[in-house]
Amino acid sequence: MNTQAWHSIGEASLYCGLPESTLRYYEDVGIIAPIARDPESGHRTYSDDDLQALLIISCLSATGMPLAKMKEYMANRKRGREGASTEIELLRDQKRRLVEERRFLKAREEYVNLKIKYWGAVAAGDEAEAGRLGALAEEKVNQLSHWKDNHDNDNDESKTAIKLAKSN
């Protein structure tokens, strides 16, 4: 006896935390396997297995994993033991991206702290300290802009996908 539950796209969206438009887009680009359709209405009907896959995709998406890597991960996971080394490498690549992103966020935090101190010095009338802190903040901005220039290509695919998903 098959006790498979079926879920609407709205239910699937609530379950995984991804907008309906993103679910449609991910299906269109092949990150999500084609979803069954209700024969009467033609609406998507998500199985419990589909929901589990959506949770994985949601987690990968939350890490900022590029779409091509998410697609590769989802396609490869069905290979089990034979695909394990590929899955490990995909996840290690993403971990490297996250470590680099954490460094960037840390640098942004340092900038904010410098500006807090800068404005404190301005408020206290300490022009020398304000000048010193302003120069340090400017150096930090230059570091951040170089980091951004070197890492924009990593995020172009994700930004395009987000724009497309929002427009659907």
PDB file of N, CA, C and O in Angstrom, residues 18 26 55-65 70 94 98 101:
ATOM      1  N   LEU A  18      12.081  28.274   0.542  1.00  0.00           N
ATOM      2  CA  LEU A  18      12.401  28.914  -0.734  1.00  0.00           C
ATOM      3  C   LEU A  18      11.115  29.400  -1.390  1.00  0.00           C
ATOM      4  O   LEU A  18      10.099  28.717  -1.332  1.00  0.00           O
ATOM      5  N   TYR A  26      14.463  26.627 -10.162  1.00  0.00           N
ATOM      6  CA  TYR A  26      15.379  25.515  -9.926  1.00  0.00           C
ATOM      7  C   TYR A  26      14.965  24.281 -10.717  1.00  0.00           C
ATOM      8  O   TYR A  26      15.815  23.530 -11.184  1.00  0.00           O
ATOM      9  N   LEU A  55      14.976  20.479   0.966  1.00  0.00           N
ATOM     10  CA  LEU A  55      15.699  20.899   2.176  1.00  0.00           C
ATOM     11  C   LEU A  55      17.201  20.945   1.923  1.00  0.00           C
ATOM     12  O   LEU A  55      17.888  21.868   2.363  1.00  0.00           O
ATOM     13  N   ILE A  56      17.710  19.946   1.222  1.00  0.00           N
ATOM     14  CA  ILE A  56      19.134  19.925   0.877  1.00  0.00           C
ATOM     15  C   ILE A  56      19.468  21.132   0.014  1.00  0.00           C
ATOM     16  O   ILE A  56      20.435  21.856   0.267  1.00  0.00           O
ATOM     17  N   ILE A  57      18.649  21.365  -1.006  1.00  0.00           N
ATOM     18  CA  ILE A  57      18.876  22.495  -1.910  1.00  0.00           C
ATOM     19  C   ILE A  57      18.808  23.816  -1.149  1.00  0.00           C
ATOM     20  O   ILE A  57      19.622  24.717  -1.376  1.00  0.00           O
ATOM     21  N   SER A  58      17.862  23.925  -0.238  1.00  0.00           N
ATOM     22  CA  SER A  58      17.730  25.133   0.564  1.00  0.00           C
ATOM     23  C   SER A  58      18.994  25.384   1.383  1.00  0.00           C
ATOM     24  O   SER A  58      19.474  26.519   1.483  1.00  0.00           O
ATOM     25  N   CYS A  59      19.529  24.324   1.965  1.00  0.00           N
ATOM     26  CA  CYS A  59      20.770  24.455   2.750  1.00  0.00           C
ATOM     27  C   CYS A  59      21.934  24.874   1.856  1.00  0.00           C
ATOM     28  O   CYS A  59      22.719  25.760   2.219  1.00  0.00           O
ATOM     29  N   LEU A  60      22.060  24.244   0.698  1.00  0.00           N
ATOM     30  CA  LEU A  60      23.144  24.598  -0.227  1.00  0.00           C
ATOM     31  C   LEU A  60      22.994  26.040  -0.684  1.00  0.00           C
ATOM     32  O   LEU A  60      23.977  26.789  -0.739  1.00  0.00           O
ATOM     33  N   SER A  61      21.769  26.433  -0.986  1.00  0.00           N
ATOM     34  CA  SER A  61      21.510  27.800  -1.416  1.00  0.00           C
ATOM     35  C   SER A  61      21.877  28.800  -0.323  1.00  0.00           C
ATOM     36  O   SER A  61      22.468  29.846  -0.601  1.00  0.00           O
ATOM     37  N   ALA A  62      21.544  28.460   0.917  1.00  0.00           N
ATOM     38  CA  ALA A  62      21.841  29.354   2.040  1.00  0.00           C
ATOM     39  C   ALA A  62      23.339  29.563   2.231  1.00  0.00           C
ATOM     40  O   ALA A  62      23.750  30.592   2.768  1.00  0.00           O
ATOM     41  N   THR A  63      24.145  28.615   1.779  1.00  0.00           N
ATOM     42  CA  THR A  63      25.595  28.780   1.882  1.00  0.00           C
ATOM     43  C   THR A  63      26.149  29.639   0.754  1.00  0.00           C
ATOM     44  O   THR A  63      27.334  29.963   0.767  1.00  0.00           O
ATOM     45  N   GLY A  64      25.288  29.972  -0.223  1.00  0.00           N
ATOM     46  CA  GLY A  64      25.751  30.757  -1.359  1.00  0.00           C
ATOM     47  C   GLY A  64      26.393  29.908  -2.444  1.00  0.00           C
ATOM     48  O   GLY A  64      27.062  30.435  -3.326  1.00  0.00           O
ATOM     49  N   MET A  65      26.186  28.612  -2.411  1.00  0.00           N
ATOM     50  CA  MET A  65      26.772  27.730  -3.417  1.00  0.00           C
ATOM     51  C   MET A  65      26.268  28.144  -4.802  1.00  0.00           C
ATOM     52  O   MET A  65      25.070  28.354  -4.988  1.00  0.00           O
ATOM     53  N   MET A  70      25.415  23.483  -7.232  1.00  0.00           N
ATOM     54  CA  MET A  70      24.240  22.870  -6.613  1.00  0.00           C
ATOM     55  C   MET A  70      23.667  21.793  -7.529  1.00  0.00           C
ATOM     56  O   MET A  70      23.310  20.700  -7.071  1.00  0.00           O
ATOM     57  N   GLN A  94      32.949  24.745  -1.379  1.00  0.00           N
ATOM     58  CA  GLN A  94      32.021  25.686  -0.765  1.00  0.00           C
ATOM     59  C   GLN A  94      32.532  26.147   0.590  1.00  0.00           C
ATOM     60  O   GLN A  94      32.384  27.313   0.951  1.00  0.00           O
ATOM     61  N   LEU A  98      33.123  29.949   1.889  1.00  0.00           N
ATOM     62  CA  LEU A  98      32.577  30.475   3.140  1.00  0.00           C
ATOM     63  C   LEU A  98      33.666  31.049   4.042  1.00  0.00           C
ATOM     64  O   LEU A  98      33.461  32.084   4.690  1.00  0.00           O
ATOM     65  N   GLU A 101      34.486  34.327   2.602  1.00  0.00           N
ATOM     66  CA  GLU A 101      33.391  35.248   2.892  1.00  0.00           C
ATOM     67  C   GLU A 101      33.454  35.729   4.342  1.00  0.00           C
ATOM     68  O   GLU A 101      33.208  36.901   4.637  1.00  0.00           O
TER      69      GLU A 101
END
